[in-house]
Coordinates of C-alpha atoms in Angstrom, one line a residue:
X1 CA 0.0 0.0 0.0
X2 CA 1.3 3.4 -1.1
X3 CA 1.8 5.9 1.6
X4 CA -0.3 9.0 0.0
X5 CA 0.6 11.5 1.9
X6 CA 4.4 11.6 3.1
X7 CA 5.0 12.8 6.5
X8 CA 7.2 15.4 6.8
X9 CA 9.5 13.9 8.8
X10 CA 9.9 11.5 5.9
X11 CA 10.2 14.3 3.6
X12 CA 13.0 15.5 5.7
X13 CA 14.7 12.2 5.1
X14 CA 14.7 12.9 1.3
X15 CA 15.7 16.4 1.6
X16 CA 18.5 14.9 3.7
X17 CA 20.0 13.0 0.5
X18 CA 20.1 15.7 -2.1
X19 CA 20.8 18.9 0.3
X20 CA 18.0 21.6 1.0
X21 CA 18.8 23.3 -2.2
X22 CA 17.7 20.7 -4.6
X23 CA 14.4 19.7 -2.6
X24 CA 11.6 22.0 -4.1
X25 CA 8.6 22.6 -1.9
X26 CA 8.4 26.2 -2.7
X27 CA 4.8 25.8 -4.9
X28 CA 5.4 28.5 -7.0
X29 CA 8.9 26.8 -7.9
X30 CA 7.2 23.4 -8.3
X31 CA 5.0 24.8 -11.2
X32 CA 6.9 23.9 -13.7
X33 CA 7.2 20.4 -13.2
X34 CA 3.3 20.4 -12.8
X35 CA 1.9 21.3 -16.5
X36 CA 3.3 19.5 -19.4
X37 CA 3.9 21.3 -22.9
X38 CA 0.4 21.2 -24.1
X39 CA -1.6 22.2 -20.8
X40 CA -3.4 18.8 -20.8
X41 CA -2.5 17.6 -17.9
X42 CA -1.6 19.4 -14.1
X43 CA -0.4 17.6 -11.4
X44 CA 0.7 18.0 -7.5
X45 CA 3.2 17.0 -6.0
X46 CA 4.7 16.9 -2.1
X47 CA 8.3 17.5 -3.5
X48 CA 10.8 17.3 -6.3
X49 CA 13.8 15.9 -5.7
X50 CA 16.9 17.2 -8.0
X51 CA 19.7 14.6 -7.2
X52 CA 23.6 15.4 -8.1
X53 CA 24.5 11.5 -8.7
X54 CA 23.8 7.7 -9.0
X55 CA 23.7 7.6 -5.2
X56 CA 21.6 9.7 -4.9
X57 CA 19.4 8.5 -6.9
X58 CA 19.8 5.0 -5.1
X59 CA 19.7 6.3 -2.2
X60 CA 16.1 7.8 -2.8
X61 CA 14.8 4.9 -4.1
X62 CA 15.8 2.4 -1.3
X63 CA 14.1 4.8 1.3
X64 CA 10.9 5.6 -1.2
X65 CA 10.9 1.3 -1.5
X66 CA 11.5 0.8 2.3
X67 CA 8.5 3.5 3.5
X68 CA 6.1 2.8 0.0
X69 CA 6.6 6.3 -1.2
X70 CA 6.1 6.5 -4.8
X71 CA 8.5 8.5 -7.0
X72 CA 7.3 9.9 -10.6
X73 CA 10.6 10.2 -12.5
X74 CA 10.9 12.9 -15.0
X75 CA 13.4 14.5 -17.5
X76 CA 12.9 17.7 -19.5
X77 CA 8.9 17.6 -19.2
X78 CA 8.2 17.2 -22.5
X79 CA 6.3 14.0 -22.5
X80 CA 3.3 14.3 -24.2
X81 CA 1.1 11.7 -22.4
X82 CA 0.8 12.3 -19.1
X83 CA 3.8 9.9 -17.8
X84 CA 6.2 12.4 -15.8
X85 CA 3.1 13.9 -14.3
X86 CA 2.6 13.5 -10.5
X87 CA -1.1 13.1 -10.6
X88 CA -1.9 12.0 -6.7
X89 CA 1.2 14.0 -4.9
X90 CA 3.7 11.8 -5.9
X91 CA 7.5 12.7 -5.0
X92 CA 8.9 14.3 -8.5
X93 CA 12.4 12.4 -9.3
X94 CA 14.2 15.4 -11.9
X95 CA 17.0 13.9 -13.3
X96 CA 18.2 17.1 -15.0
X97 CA 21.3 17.5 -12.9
X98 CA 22.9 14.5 -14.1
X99 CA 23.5 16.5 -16.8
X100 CA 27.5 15.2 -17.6
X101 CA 28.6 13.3 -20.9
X102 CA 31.0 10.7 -19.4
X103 CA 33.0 9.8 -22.8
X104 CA 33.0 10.8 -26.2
X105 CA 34.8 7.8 -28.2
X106 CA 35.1 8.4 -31.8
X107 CA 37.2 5.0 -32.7
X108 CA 34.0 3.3 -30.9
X109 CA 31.4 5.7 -32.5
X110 CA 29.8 5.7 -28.9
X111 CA 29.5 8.7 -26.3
X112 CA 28.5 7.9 -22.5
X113 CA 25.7 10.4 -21.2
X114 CA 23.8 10.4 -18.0
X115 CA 20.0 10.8 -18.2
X116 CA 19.7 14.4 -17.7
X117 CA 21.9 15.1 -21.1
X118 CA 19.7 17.4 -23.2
X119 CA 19.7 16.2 -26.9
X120 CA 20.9 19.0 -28.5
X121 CA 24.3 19.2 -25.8
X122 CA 24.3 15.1 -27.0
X123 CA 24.9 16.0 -30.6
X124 CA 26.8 18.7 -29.7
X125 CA 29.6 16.9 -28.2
X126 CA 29.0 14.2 -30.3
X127 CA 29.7 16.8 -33.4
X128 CA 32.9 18.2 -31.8
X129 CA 33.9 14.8 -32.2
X130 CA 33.2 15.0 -35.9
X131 CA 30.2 12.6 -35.3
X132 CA 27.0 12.4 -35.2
X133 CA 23.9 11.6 -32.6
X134 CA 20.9 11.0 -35.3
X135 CA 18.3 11.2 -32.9
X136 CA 16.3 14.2 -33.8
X137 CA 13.4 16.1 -31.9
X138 CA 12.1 19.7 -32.4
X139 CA 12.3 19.4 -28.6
X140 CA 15.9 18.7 -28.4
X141 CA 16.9 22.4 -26.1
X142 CA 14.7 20.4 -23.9
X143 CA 14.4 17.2 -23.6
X144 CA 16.7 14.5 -22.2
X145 CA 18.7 11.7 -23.1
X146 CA 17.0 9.6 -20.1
X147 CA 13.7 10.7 -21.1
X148 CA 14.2 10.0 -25.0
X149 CA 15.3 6.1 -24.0
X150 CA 12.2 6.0 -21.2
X151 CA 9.9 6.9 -23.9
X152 CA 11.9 5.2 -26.7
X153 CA 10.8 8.6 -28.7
X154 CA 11.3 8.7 -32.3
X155 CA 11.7 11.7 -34.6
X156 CA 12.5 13.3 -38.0
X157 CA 15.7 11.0 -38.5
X158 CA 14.1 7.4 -38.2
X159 CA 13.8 6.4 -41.5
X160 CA 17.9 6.0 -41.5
X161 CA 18.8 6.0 -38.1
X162 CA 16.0 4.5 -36.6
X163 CA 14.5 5.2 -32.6
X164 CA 15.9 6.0 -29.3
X165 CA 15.9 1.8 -29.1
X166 CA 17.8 1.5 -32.2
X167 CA 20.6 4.3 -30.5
X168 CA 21.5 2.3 -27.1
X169 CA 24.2 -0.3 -27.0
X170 CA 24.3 0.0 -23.0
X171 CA 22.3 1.2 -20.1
X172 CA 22.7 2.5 -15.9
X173 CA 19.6 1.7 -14.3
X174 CA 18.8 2.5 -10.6
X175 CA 16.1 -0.3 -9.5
X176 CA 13.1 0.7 -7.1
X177 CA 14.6 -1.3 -4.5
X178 CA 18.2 0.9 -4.9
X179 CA 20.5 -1.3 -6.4
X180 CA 22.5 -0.3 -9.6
X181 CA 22.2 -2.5 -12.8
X182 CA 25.8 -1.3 -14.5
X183 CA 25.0 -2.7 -17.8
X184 CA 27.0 0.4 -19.6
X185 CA 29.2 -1.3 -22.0
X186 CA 30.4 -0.3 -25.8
X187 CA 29.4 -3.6 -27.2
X188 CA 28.3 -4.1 -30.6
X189 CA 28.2 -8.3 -29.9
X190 CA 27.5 -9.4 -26.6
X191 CA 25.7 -12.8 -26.4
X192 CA 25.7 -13.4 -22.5
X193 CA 21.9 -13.8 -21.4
X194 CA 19.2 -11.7 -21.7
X195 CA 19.7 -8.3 -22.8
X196 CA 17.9 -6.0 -20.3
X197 CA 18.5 -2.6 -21.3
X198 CA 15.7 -3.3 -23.5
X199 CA 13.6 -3.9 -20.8
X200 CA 13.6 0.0 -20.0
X201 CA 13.6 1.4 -22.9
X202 CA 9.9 2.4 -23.8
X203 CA 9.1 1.4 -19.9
X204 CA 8.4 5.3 -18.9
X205 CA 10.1 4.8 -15.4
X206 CA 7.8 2.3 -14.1
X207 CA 10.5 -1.0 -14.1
X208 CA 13.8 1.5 -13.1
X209 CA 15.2 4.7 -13.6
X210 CA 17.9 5.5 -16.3
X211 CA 20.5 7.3 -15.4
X212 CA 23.0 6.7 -18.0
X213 CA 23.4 5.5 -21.9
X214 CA 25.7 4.4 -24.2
X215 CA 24.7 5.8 -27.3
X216 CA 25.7 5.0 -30.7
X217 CA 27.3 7.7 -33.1
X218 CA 27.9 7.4 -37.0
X219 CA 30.3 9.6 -39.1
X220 CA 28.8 13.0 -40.1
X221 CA 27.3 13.4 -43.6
X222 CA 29.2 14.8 -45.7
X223 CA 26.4 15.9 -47.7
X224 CA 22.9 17.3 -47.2
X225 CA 20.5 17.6 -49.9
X226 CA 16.5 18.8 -49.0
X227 CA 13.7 18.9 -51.3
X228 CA 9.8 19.7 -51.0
X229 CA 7.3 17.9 -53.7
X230 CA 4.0 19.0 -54.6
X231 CA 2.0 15.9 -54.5
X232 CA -1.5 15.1 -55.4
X233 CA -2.2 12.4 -52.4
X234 CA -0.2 10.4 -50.5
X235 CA -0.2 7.3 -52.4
X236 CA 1.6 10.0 -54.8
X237 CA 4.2 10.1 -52.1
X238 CA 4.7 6.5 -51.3
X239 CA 5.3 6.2 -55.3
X240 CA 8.1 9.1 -54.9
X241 CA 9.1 7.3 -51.6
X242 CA 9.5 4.2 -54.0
X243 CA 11.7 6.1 -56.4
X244 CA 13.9 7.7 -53.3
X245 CA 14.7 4.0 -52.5
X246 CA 15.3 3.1 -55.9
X247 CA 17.8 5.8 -56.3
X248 CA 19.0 6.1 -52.6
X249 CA 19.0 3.4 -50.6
X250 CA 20.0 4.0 -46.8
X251 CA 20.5 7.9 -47.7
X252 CA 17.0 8.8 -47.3
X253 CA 17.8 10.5 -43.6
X254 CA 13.4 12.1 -43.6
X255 CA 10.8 11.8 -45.4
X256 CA 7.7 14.1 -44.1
X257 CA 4.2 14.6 -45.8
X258 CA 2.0 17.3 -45.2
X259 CA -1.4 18.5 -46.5
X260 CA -2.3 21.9 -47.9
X261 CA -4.4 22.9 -44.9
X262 CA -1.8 23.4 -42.2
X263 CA 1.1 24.7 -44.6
X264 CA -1.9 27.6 -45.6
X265 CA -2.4 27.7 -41.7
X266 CA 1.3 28.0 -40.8
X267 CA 1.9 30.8 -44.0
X268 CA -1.1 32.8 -42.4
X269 CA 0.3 33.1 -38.6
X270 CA 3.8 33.5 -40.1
X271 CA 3.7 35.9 -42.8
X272 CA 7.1 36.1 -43.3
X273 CA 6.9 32.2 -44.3
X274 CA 7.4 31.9 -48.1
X275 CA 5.2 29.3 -49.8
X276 CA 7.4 25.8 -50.5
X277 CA 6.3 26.0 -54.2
X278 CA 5.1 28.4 -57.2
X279 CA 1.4 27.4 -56.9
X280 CA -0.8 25.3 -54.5
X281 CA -0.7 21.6 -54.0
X282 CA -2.9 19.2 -52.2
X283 CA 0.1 17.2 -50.5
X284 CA 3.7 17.9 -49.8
X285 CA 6.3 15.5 -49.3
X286 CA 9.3 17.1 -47.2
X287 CA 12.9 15.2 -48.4
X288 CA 16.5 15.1 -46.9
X289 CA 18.8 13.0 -48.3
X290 CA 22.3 12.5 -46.3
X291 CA 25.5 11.0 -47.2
X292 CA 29.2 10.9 -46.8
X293 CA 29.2 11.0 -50.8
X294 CA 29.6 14.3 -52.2
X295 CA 26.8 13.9 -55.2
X296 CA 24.4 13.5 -53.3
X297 CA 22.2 16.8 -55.2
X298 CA 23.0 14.7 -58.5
X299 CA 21.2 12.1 -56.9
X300 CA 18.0 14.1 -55.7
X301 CA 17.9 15.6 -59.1
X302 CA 17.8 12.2 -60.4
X303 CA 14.9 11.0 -58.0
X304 CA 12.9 14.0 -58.3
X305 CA 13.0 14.0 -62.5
X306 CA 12.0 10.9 -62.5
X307 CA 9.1 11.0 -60.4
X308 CA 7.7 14.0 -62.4
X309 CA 8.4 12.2 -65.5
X310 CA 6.1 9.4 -64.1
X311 CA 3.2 12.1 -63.2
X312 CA 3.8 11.4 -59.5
X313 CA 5.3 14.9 -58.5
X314 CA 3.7 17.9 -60.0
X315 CA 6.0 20.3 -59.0
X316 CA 9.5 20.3 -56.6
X317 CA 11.9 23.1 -54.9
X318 CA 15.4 21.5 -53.7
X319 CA 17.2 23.7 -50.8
X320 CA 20.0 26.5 -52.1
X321 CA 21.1 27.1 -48.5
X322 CA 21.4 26.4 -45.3
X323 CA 18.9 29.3 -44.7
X324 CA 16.5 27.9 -47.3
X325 CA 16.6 24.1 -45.5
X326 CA 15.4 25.3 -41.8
X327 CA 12.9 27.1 -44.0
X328 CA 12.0 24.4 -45.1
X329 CA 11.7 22.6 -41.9
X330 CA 10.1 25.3 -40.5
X331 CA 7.1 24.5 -41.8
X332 CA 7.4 21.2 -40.6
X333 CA 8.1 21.9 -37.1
X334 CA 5.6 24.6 -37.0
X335 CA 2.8 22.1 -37.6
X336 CA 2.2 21.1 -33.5
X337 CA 2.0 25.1 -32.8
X338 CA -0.1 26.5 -35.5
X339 CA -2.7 23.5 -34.5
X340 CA -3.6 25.7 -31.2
X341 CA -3.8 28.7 -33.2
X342 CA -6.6 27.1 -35.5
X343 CA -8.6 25.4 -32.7
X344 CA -8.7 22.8 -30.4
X345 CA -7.3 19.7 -31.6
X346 CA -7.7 15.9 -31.0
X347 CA -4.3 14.1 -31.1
X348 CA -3.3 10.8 -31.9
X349 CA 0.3 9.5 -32.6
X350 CA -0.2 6.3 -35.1
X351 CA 1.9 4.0 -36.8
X352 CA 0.5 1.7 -39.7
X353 CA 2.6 -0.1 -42.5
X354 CA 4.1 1.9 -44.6
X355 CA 2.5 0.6 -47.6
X356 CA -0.7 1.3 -45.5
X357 CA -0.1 5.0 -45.0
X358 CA -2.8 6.2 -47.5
X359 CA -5.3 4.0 -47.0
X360 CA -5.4 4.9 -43.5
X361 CA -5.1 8.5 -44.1
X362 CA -8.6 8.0 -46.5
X363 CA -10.4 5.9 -44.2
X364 CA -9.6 7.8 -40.9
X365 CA -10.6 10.6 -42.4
X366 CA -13.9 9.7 -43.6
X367 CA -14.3 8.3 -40.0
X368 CA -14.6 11.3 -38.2
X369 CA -16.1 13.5 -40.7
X370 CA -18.9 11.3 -40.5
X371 CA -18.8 11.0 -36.7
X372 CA -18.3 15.3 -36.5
X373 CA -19.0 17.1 -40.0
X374 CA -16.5 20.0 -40.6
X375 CA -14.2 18.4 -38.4
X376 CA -10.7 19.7 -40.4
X377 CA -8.4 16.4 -39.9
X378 CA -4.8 17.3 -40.5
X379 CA -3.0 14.2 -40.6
X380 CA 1.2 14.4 -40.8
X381 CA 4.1 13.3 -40.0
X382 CA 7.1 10.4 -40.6
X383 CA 5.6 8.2 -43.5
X384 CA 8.7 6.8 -44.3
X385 CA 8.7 5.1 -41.5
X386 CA 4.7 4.6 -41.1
X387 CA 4.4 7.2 -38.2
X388 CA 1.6 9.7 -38.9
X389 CA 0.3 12.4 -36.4
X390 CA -2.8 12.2 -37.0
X391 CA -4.7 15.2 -35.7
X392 CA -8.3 16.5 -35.9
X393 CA -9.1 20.5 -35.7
X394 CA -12.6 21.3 -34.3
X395 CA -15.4 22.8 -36.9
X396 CA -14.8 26.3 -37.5
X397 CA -17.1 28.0 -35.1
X398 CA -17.6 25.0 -32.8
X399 CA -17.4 25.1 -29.5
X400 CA -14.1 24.6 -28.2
X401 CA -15.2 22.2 -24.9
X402 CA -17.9 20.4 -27.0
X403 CA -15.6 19.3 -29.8
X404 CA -13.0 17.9 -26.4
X405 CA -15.8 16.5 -25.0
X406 CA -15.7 14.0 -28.1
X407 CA -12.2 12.6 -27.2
X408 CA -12.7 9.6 -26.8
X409 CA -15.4 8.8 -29.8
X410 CA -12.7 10.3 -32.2
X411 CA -9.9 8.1 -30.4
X412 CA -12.2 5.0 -31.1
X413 CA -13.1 5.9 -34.8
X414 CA -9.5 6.6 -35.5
X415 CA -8.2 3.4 -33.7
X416 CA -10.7 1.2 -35.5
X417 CA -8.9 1.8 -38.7
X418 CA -5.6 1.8 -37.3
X419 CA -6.3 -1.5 -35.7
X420 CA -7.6 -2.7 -39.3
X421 CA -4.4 -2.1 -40.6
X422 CA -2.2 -4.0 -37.8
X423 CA -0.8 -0.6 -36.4
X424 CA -0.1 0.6 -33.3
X425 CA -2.0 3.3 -31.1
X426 CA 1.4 4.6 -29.9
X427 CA 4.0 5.4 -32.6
X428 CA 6.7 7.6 -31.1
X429 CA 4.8 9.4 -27.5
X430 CA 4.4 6.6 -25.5
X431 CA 1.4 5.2 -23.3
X432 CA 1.5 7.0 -20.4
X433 CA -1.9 8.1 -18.5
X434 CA -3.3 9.2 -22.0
X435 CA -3.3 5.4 -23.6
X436 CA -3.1 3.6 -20.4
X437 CA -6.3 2.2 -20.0
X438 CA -6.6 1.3 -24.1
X439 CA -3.4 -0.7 -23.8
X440 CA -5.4 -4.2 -23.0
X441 CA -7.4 -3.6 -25.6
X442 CA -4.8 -3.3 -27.9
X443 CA -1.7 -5.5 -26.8
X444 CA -1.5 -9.3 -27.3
X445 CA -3.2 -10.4 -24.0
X446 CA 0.2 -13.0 -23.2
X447 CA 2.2 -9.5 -24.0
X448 CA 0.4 -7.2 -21.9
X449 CA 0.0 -10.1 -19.0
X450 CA 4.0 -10.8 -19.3
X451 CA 4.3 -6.3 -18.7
X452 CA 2.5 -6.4 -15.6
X453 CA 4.8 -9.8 -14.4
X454 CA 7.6 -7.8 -15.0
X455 CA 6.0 -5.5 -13.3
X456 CA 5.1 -6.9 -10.4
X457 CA 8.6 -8.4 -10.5
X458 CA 11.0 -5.3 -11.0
X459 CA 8.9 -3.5 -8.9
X460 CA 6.7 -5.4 -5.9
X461 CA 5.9 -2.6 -3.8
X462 CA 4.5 -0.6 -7.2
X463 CA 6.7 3.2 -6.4
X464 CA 7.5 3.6 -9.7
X465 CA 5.6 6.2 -11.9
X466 CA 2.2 4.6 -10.7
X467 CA -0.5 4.4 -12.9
X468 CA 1.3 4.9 -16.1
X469 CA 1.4 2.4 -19.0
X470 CA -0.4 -0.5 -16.8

């Protein structure tokens, strides 16, 4: 039985381990642990603790394990489902001050960085190194290396360089009872057992906390090469997506599609943003090539000709400059921000077959038009790896709190077709307290039966991040 209110005598005990300083009870200071990115969810919390170290880290979670005290662990707050939320007065665990990269290693290709690692200081170090960290989030000021791996996020770079799984040769991992797994190594074969890292990554802090990675680095491109494609519908796109892999195989670093509603939405509440192409299109396909080959514009060219030769792109732009690319991606990256600017929006974070994309796109949209005419759907996102962010914009007019009031009936029309198409209800944000309770539904009954053994195993007494994922 969780204690639900800690005494504060006990609080004193964890204040003890990490120093008055680093033991927030000031409210007003708390804040901004409370409220996640998009407002959707608030929480409360008796304390945050901001440890300096592994020991202290262990330290709190012995005591939490001993007295039933459950800990919420949470990186840079940018989760986007409610799992490093506090929601009963759980004791915040910020792991932002383990904030030191351990090792760059260049003959390796691996650099060593504790949970609270931002991305972008990550690629940084791993660029002074002439290398490169592909894990790419328009968060990446923000959020963490421990948080990326708890969440096994995704990003703009997966169709070449995969997910935060796909990154992680080795892990540190404090478990709730205290002790250390030291499972850090550089090891690109290591056949000894069971390999456990994987067991965290994706867990969002409910089997043990990160608080170190070994990361994989490849060499940096040599060459960069970005292109937008006015489409007429994504099955358009997965034809070009065809020919990119035709002509590029294993170069293709993003490919991105977009519809004409929210690049007219993100022209209007940017004026100074130009319009990708001469004239309108109905879709856009947003894509970067990288390479250590230096012809790699020879090679777009080449993909992008022969597309329009086949009729499947009716008009392209490639970049000029370096100030011309983040233009580019601009428009991209702008898509999450401009949505609250048009309306309220119902969010979900799919994945489907690639070769499923369209079809899904068509039939999810028909869905919720039907289930809320004038609904705008404004579906998005990764489709060269499958992953669309697909998002529906209340009526125009319509009240804001009615149209939220519908979550759930959209979440079920849009899951019907994705579980038609064998996807997955959770592409890239995790489950947290947003999917929690749709995750038997969903999962294999042996899988989700063998989550809560491991569970129940890693984690008897239940302290960690309760009521997320399971």
């Amino acid at each position: 039985m969780l204690t639900p209110n800690p005494s504060s005598a006990l609080l004193d005990r964890f204040k003890t381990i990490v120093g008055e300083k680093y033991a927030i009870t000031d409210p007003a200071v708390q804040e901004s642990y409370l409220r996640e990115m998009r407002d959707l969810y608030r929480g409360k919390t008796a304390m945050v603790l901001r440890p300096g170290s592994v020991a202290e880290v262990s330290a709190i979670l012995k005591l939490a394990n001993e007295t039933n005290t459950a800990i919420v662990p949470q990186g840079g707050n940018t989760g986007l489902v409610g799992g490093q939320i506090p929601f009963n007065g759980e004791i915040i665990l910020s792991l932002t001050r383990l904030d030191k990269i351990r090792e760059v290693d260049p003959l390796s290709n691996t650099i060593t960085c504790e949970a609270g690692v931002t991305l972008q200081h990550a690629r940084e170090a791993a660029a002074k190194a002439d290398r490169l960290y592909p894990q790419l989030l328009p968060s990446e000021g923000t959020c963490t290396i421990g948080g990326n791996l708890s969440t096994n996020a995704g990003g703009i770079a997966a169709v070449q360089h995969g997910i935060a799984r796909t990154h992680c040769l080795g892990l540190e991992v404090v478990l709730a009872d205290g002790r250390v797994l030291d499972n850090l190594n550089k090891l690109k074969k290591d056949n000894t057992g069971y390999d456990l890292k994987n067991l965290f990554i994706g867990a969002e802090g409910t089997l043990g906390i990160i608080t170190a990675a070994v990361l994989k680095l490849v060499p940096r491109p040599r060459a960069v090469e970005t292109a937008y494609a006015g489409l007429r519908d994504p099955e358009a796109a997965l034809e070009l997506l065809k020919i990119a892999e035709q002509h590029a195989s294993g170069e293709i670093t993003s490919f991105e599609i977009m519809g004409r509603m929210g690049i007219e939405a993100v022209i209007k509440h940017w004026p100074t943003t130009r319009d990708p192409l001469g004239k309108p299109h109905s879709w856009y396909a947003l894509i970067e090539l990288s390479s250590q080959r230096p012809n790699l514009r020879e090679t777009l060219e080449s993909i992008l000709a022969a597309a329009m030769e086949k009729g499947i792109v009716d008009d392209a732009t490639i970049s000029e400059s370096l100030e011309q690319t983040k233009g580019f991606w601009f428009i991209r990256e702008a898509f999450g921000e401009v949505q609250r600017r048009i309306g309220a929006s119902i969010k979900h974070d799919i994945s489907v077959p690639v070769a499923a994309v369209p079809a899904f796109i068509r039939e999810a949209n028909a869905a919720v038009t039907k289930l809320i005419p004038g609904c705008r759907p404004l579906p998005f996102g990764h489709a060269g790896d499958g992953n669309i962010h697909y998002n529906v914009t209340q009526p125009e007019g319509a009240d804001r709190d009615t149209f939220l009031a519908r979550w759930d009936e959209v979440n079920a029309a849009v899951f019907d077709v994705v579980k038609k198409h064998h996807g997955s209800i959770s592409a890239e944000h995790g489950v947290g307290v947003m999917k929690r309770d749709l995750l038997p539904q969903v999962k294999d009954k042996v899988a989700y039966e063998l989550m809560r053994t491991l569970k129940r195993t890693l984690d008897p007494n239940g302290i960690l991040n309760p009521g997320k994922v399971l």
